[in-house]
Amino acid sequence: QKEVEQNSGPLSVPEGAIASLNCTYSDRGSQSFFWYRQYSGKSPELIMFIYSNGDKEDGRFTAQLNKASQYVSLLIRDSQPSDSATYLCAVKSGGSYIPTFGRGTSLIVHP
Amino acid sequence: DGGITQSPKYLFRKEGQNVTLSCEQNLNHDAMYWYRQDPGQGLRLIYYSQIVNDFQKGDIAEGYSVSREKKESFPLTVTSAQKNPTAFYLCASSMSARTGSNQPQHFGDGTRLSIL
């Protein structure tokens, strides 16, 4: 059973701070890692993907992957109240057709 | 604009009734998926299709049916056998669903289904 674990939160950070969201996964054969943002009542929106160990930056977002330790993180710099949402981690194994989703971490950025 | 269109946005089902949720994509994606989302439970896979005229059951297929007659369309029918259909239904697509593919899924806006 492939598992993807996320702390449900809520994670509360002040405006302008760095928000750090973490995701661990059980399948060592995992190859593709995705972060989605889901606002309340809306559908998930892809914001980052990473395939190789290390960091990948896109604007205020940085994804960090450590395959040896089986975790992937999402850092949000200069957090804004508009970043308040649930962040879903999705992991896909090389031998799977379908990614496995975590249950998401709720982020609250307060002014 | 390319995207995934789900309709209707809100749907109400009466006891013993089958209802069909529409999903259309113009992204030229081969693979399409249906998920169900309940509060605090994350996404659960109902059905997926890798190619026209072929589809596979996901983790919670009982009480649901699908068809894939066209590449662009993947409708989901919630049958009367599904006793607890109230949920947020999400359709997604990706370029392919083959093993080894690292293509991400993209989601439609969802359909919220409730029981009358």
Short mmCIF file of C-alpha atoms in Angstrom, two decimals:
data_model
loop_
_atom_site.label_atom_id
_atom_site.label_comp_id
_atom_site.label_asym_id
_atom_site.label_seq_id
_atom_site.Cartn_x
_atom_site.Cartn_y
_atom_site.Cartn_z
CA GLN A 1 0.00 0.00 0.00
CA LYS A 2 1.62 3.23 -1.15
CA GLU A 3 1.21 5.99 1.41
CA VAL A 4 1.70 9.73 1.25
CA GLU A 5 1.60 11.52 4.59
CA GLN A 6 1.04 15.18 5.30
CA ASN A 7 0.40 16.99 8.55
CA SER A 8 -3.21 18.18 8.30
CA GLY A 9 -2.42 21.43 10.15
CA PRO A 10 -3.51 24.10 10.18
CA LEU A 11 -0.09 25.64 9.76
CA SER A 12 -0.36 29.29 10.74
CA VAL A 13 2.31 31.79 9.67
CA PRO A 14 2.45 35.59 9.70
CA GLU A 15 2.41 37.55 6.47
CA GLY A 16 5.89 37.85 4.99
CA ALA A 17 7.22 34.70 6.68
CA ILE A 18 8.38 31.47 5.06
CA ALA A 19 5.82 28.66 5.13
CA SER A 20 7.27 25.15 5.08
CA LEU A 21 5.01 22.26 4.08
CA ASN A 22 6.23 18.69 4.29
CA CYS A 23 5.25 15.39 2.72
CA THR A 24 6.66 11.89 3.29
CA TYR A 25 6.04 8.87 1.11
CA SER A 26 6.46 5.14 1.56
CA ASP A 27 7.33 3.85 -1.92
CA ARG A 28 11.07 4.02 -2.66
CA GLY A 29 10.28 3.59 -6.36
CA SER A 30 8.54 6.99 -6.49
CA GLN A 31 9.74 9.14 -9.35
CA SER A 32 7.45 12.13 -9.79
CA PHE A 33 6.31 14.59 -7.12
CA PHE A 34 3.62 17.24 -7.44
CA TRP A 35 2.27 20.04 -5.27
CA TYR A 36 -1.28 21.30 -5.72
CA ARG A 37 -2.98 24.26 -4.07
CA GLN A 38 -6.69 23.97 -3.30
CA TYR A 39 -8.70 26.95 -2.12
CA SER A 40 -11.80 26.22 -0.06
CA GLY A 41 -14.62 25.01 -2.30
CA LYS A 42 -12.42 24.97 -5.41
CA SER A 43 -10.53 22.34 -7.36
CA PRO A 44 -6.78 21.56 -7.00
CA GLU A 45 -4.38 23.66 -9.05
CA LEU A 46 -0.90 22.39 -9.95
CA ILE A 47 1.77 24.77 -8.64
CA MET A 48 5.02 22.77 -8.66
CA PHE A 49 6.49 19.47 -9.78
CA ILE A 50 9.92 17.97 -9.16
CA TYR A 51 11.57 14.79 -10.39
CA SER A 52 15.21 15.01 -9.24
CA ASN A 53 16.86 15.32 -5.83
CA GLY A 54 17.53 18.87 -4.75
CA ASP A 55 15.70 22.16 -5.02
CA LYS A 56 13.50 23.59 -7.74
CA GLU A 57 12.48 27.23 -7.56
CA ASP A 58 9.57 29.01 -9.26
CA GLY A 59 8.94 32.54 -8.07
CA ARG A 60 8.10 32.47 -4.35
CA PHE A 61 7.80 28.67 -4.37
CA THR A 62 10.62 26.17 -3.85
CA ALA A 63 10.17 22.41 -3.96
CA GLN A 64 12.78 20.30 -2.20
CA LEU A 65 13.18 16.58 -2.83
CA ASN A 66 15.21 14.09 -0.78
CA LYS A 67 14.70 10.58 -2.15
CA ALA A 68 17.05 8.97 0.38
CA SER A 69 14.90 10.25 3.25
CA GLN A 70 11.67 9.90 1.24
CA TYR A 71 10.34 13.39 1.73
CA VAL A 72 9.40 16.33 -0.43
CA SER A 73 8.83 19.85 0.86
CA LEU A 74 7.26 23.03 -0.43
CA LEU A 75 8.58 26.37 0.79
CA ILE A 76 6.59 29.54 0.23
CA ARG A 77 8.64 32.70 0.72
CA ASP A 78 7.10 36.06 1.60
CA SER A 79 3.79 34.37 2.44
CA GLN A 80 0.65 36.34 1.60
CA PRO A 81 -2.91 35.98 2.94
CA SER A 82 -3.84 34.87 -0.61
CA ASP A 83 -1.62 31.79 -0.06
CA SER A 84 -4.08 30.55 2.58
CA ALA A 85 -5.32 27.24 1.18
CA THR A 86 -4.88 23.49 1.48
CA TYR A 87 -1.74 22.13 -0.18
CA LEU A 88 -1.88 18.60 -1.57
CA CYS A 89 1.19 16.48 -2.19
CA ALA A 90 0.97 13.83 -4.93
CA VAL A 91 3.54 11.12 -5.60
CA LYS A 92 3.79 8.82 -8.61
CA SER A 93 5.80 5.64 -8.77
CA GLY A 94 7.56 4.57 -11.93
CA GLY A 95 5.42 1.46 -12.12
CA SER A 96 2.07 3.14 -11.49
CA TYR A 97 -0.48 4.71 -13.76
CA ILE A 98 -1.92 6.93 -11.05
CA PRO A 99 -0.39 9.28 -8.46
CA THR A 100 -1.13 8.83 -4.77
CA PHE A 101 -2.40 11.96 -3.04
CA GLY A 102 -1.85 13.00 0.55
CA ARG A 103 -4.78 14.43 2.50
CA GLY A 104 -3.33 17.92 2.40
CA THR A 105 -2.02 20.55 4.81
CA SER A 106 -4.11 23.60 5.60
CA LEU A 107 -2.07 26.82 5.54
CA ILE A 108 -3.28 30.05 7.11
CA VAL A 109 -1.33 33.24 6.50
CA HIS A 110 -2.47 35.96 8.89
CA PRO A 111 -1.86 39.69 8.35
CA ASP B 1 -8.29 28.51 -23.99
CA GLY B 2 -7.45 24.88 -23.30
CA GLY B 3 -8.92 23.30 -20.24
CA ILE B 4 -11.25 20.84 -18.56
CA THR B 5 -14.94 21.68 -18.31
CA GLN B 6 -17.18 19.98 -15.77
CA SER B 7 -20.92 20.43 -15.67
CA PRO B 8 -23.10 21.09 -13.89
CA LYS B 9 -21.45 22.93 -11.00
CA TYR B 10 -24.16 21.77 -8.59
CA LEU B 11 -26.39 18.71 -8.91
CA PHE B 12 -29.13 17.27 -6.74
CA ARG B 13 -30.13 13.63 -6.83
CA LYS B 14 -33.44 12.14 -5.76
CA GLU B 15 -33.74 8.73 -4.14
CA GLY B 16 -33.42 5.92 -6.72
CA GLN B 17 -32.23 8.25 -9.47
CA ASN B 18 -29.16 7.93 -11.68
CA VAL B 19 -27.35 11.15 -12.50
CA THR B 20 -24.57 11.87 -15.00
CA LEU B 21 -21.72 14.31 -14.50
CA SER B 22 -20.10 15.69 -17.61
CA CYS B 23 -16.36 16.13 -18.19
CA GLU B 24 -14.90 17.51 -21.42
CA GLN B 25 -11.28 18.44 -22.16
CA ASN B 26 -9.68 20.18 -25.14
CA LEU B 27 -6.08 19.62 -24.05
CA ASN B 28 -5.63 16.60 -26.35
CA HIS B 29 -4.84 14.50 -23.27
CA ASP B 30 -5.00 10.74 -23.59
CA ALA B 31 -5.76 9.98 -19.92
CA MET B 32 -8.78 11.07 -17.89
CA TYR B 33 -9.76 10.42 -14.29
CA TRP B 34 -12.63 10.80 -11.84
CA TYR B 35 -12.04 11.51 -8.14
CA ARG B 36 -14.36 11.94 -5.23
CA GLN B 37 -13.46 14.33 -2.40
CA ASP B 38 -15.14 14.27 0.99
CA PRO B 39 -14.26 16.72 3.78
CA GLY B 40 -11.00 15.73 5.49
CA GLN B 41 -10.57 12.61 3.32
CA GLY B 42 -8.46 13.72 0.41
CA LEU B 43 -8.97 12.51 -3.14
CA ARG B 44 -10.23 9.00 -3.85
CA LEU B 45 -10.02 7.55 -7.35
CA ILE B 46 -13.28 6.28 -8.85
CA TYR B 47 -12.34 5.40 -12.45
CA TYR B 48 -9.65 6.24 -14.94
CA SER B 49 -9.16 5.85 -18.67
CA GLN B 50 -5.86 5.72 -20.51
CA ILE B 51 -7.31 5.63 -24.00
CA VAL B 52 -10.60 5.80 -25.87
CA ASN B 53 -12.92 2.82 -25.34
CA ASP B 54 -10.93 1.60 -22.34
CA PHE B 55 -11.26 2.36 -18.63
CA GLN B 56 -10.30 0.82 -15.29
CA LYS B 57 -11.84 0.82 -11.83
CA GLY B 58 -10.21 2.86 -9.13
CA ASP B 59 -10.42 2.39 -5.38
CA ILE B 60 -14.13 3.20 -4.96
CA ALA B 61 -15.84 2.24 -8.26
CA GLU B 62 -18.90 0.56 -6.72
CA GLY B 63 -22.09 2.47 -7.53
CA TYR B 64 -20.48 4.41 -10.39
CA SER B 65 -20.12 3.85 -14.13
CA VAL B 66 -18.22 5.61 -16.92
CA SER B 67 -17.77 5.58 -20.67
CA ARG B 68 -14.98 6.84 -22.95
CA GLU B 69 -16.37 6.97 -26.47
CA LYS B 70 -14.44 10.09 -27.44
CA LYS B 71 -10.98 11.29 -26.44
CA GLU B 72 -12.41 14.59 -25.21
CA SER B 73 -15.19 13.21 -23.03
CA PHE B 74 -15.36 11.04 -19.90
CA PRO B 75 -18.82 11.21 -18.28
CA LEU B 76 -19.47 9.71 -14.85
CA THR B 77 -22.83 8.23 -13.88
CA VAL B 78 -23.69 8.01 -10.21
CA THR B 79 -26.18 5.17 -9.96
CA SER B 80 -28.86 4.55 -7.36
CA ALA B 81 -26.59 1.80 -6.00
CA GLN B 82 -24.28 4.49 -4.60
CA LYS B 83 -25.91 5.03 -1.22
CA ASN B 84 -23.81 7.96 -0.07
CA PRO B 85 -23.21 10.09 -3.18
CA THR B 86 -22.96 13.50 -1.49
CA ALA B 87 -19.45 14.74 -2.31
CA PHE B 88 -17.33 17.00 -4.50
CA TYR B 89 -16.53 15.22 -7.79
CA LEU B 90 -13.38 16.14 -9.66
CA CYS B 91 -12.44 15.24 -13.20
CA ALA B 92 -8.78 15.35 -14.21
CA SER B 93 -6.70 14.67 -17.30
CA SER B 94 -3.05 14.13 -18.15
CA MET B 95 -1.06 13.61 -21.31
CA SER B 96 -0.74 9.93 -20.53
CA ALA B 97 -1.23 7.52 -17.67
CA ARG B 98 1.35 4.94 -18.72
CA THR B 99 3.89 3.61 -16.27
CA GLY B 100 7.01 5.73 -16.15
CA SER B 101 5.16 8.83 -17.26
CA ASN B 102 5.79 11.91 -15.15
CA GLN B 103 2.98 13.98 -16.60
CA PRO B 104 0.94 15.86 -13.99
CA GLN B 105 -2.82 15.76 -13.72
CA HIS B 106 -4.87 18.89 -14.32
CA PHE B 107 -8.30 19.29 -12.75
CA GLY B 108 -11.64 20.69 -13.78
CA ASP B 109 -13.64 22.99 -11.50
CA GLY B 110 -15.65 20.13 -10.00
CA THR B 111 -19.29 19.20 -9.52
CA ARG B 112 -20.89 19.27 -6.09
CA LEU B 113 -23.51 16.53 -5.76
CA SER B 114 -26.11 16.46 -2.99
CA ILE B 115 -29.07 14.24 -2.15
CA LEU B 116 -32.55 15.79 -2.07
#
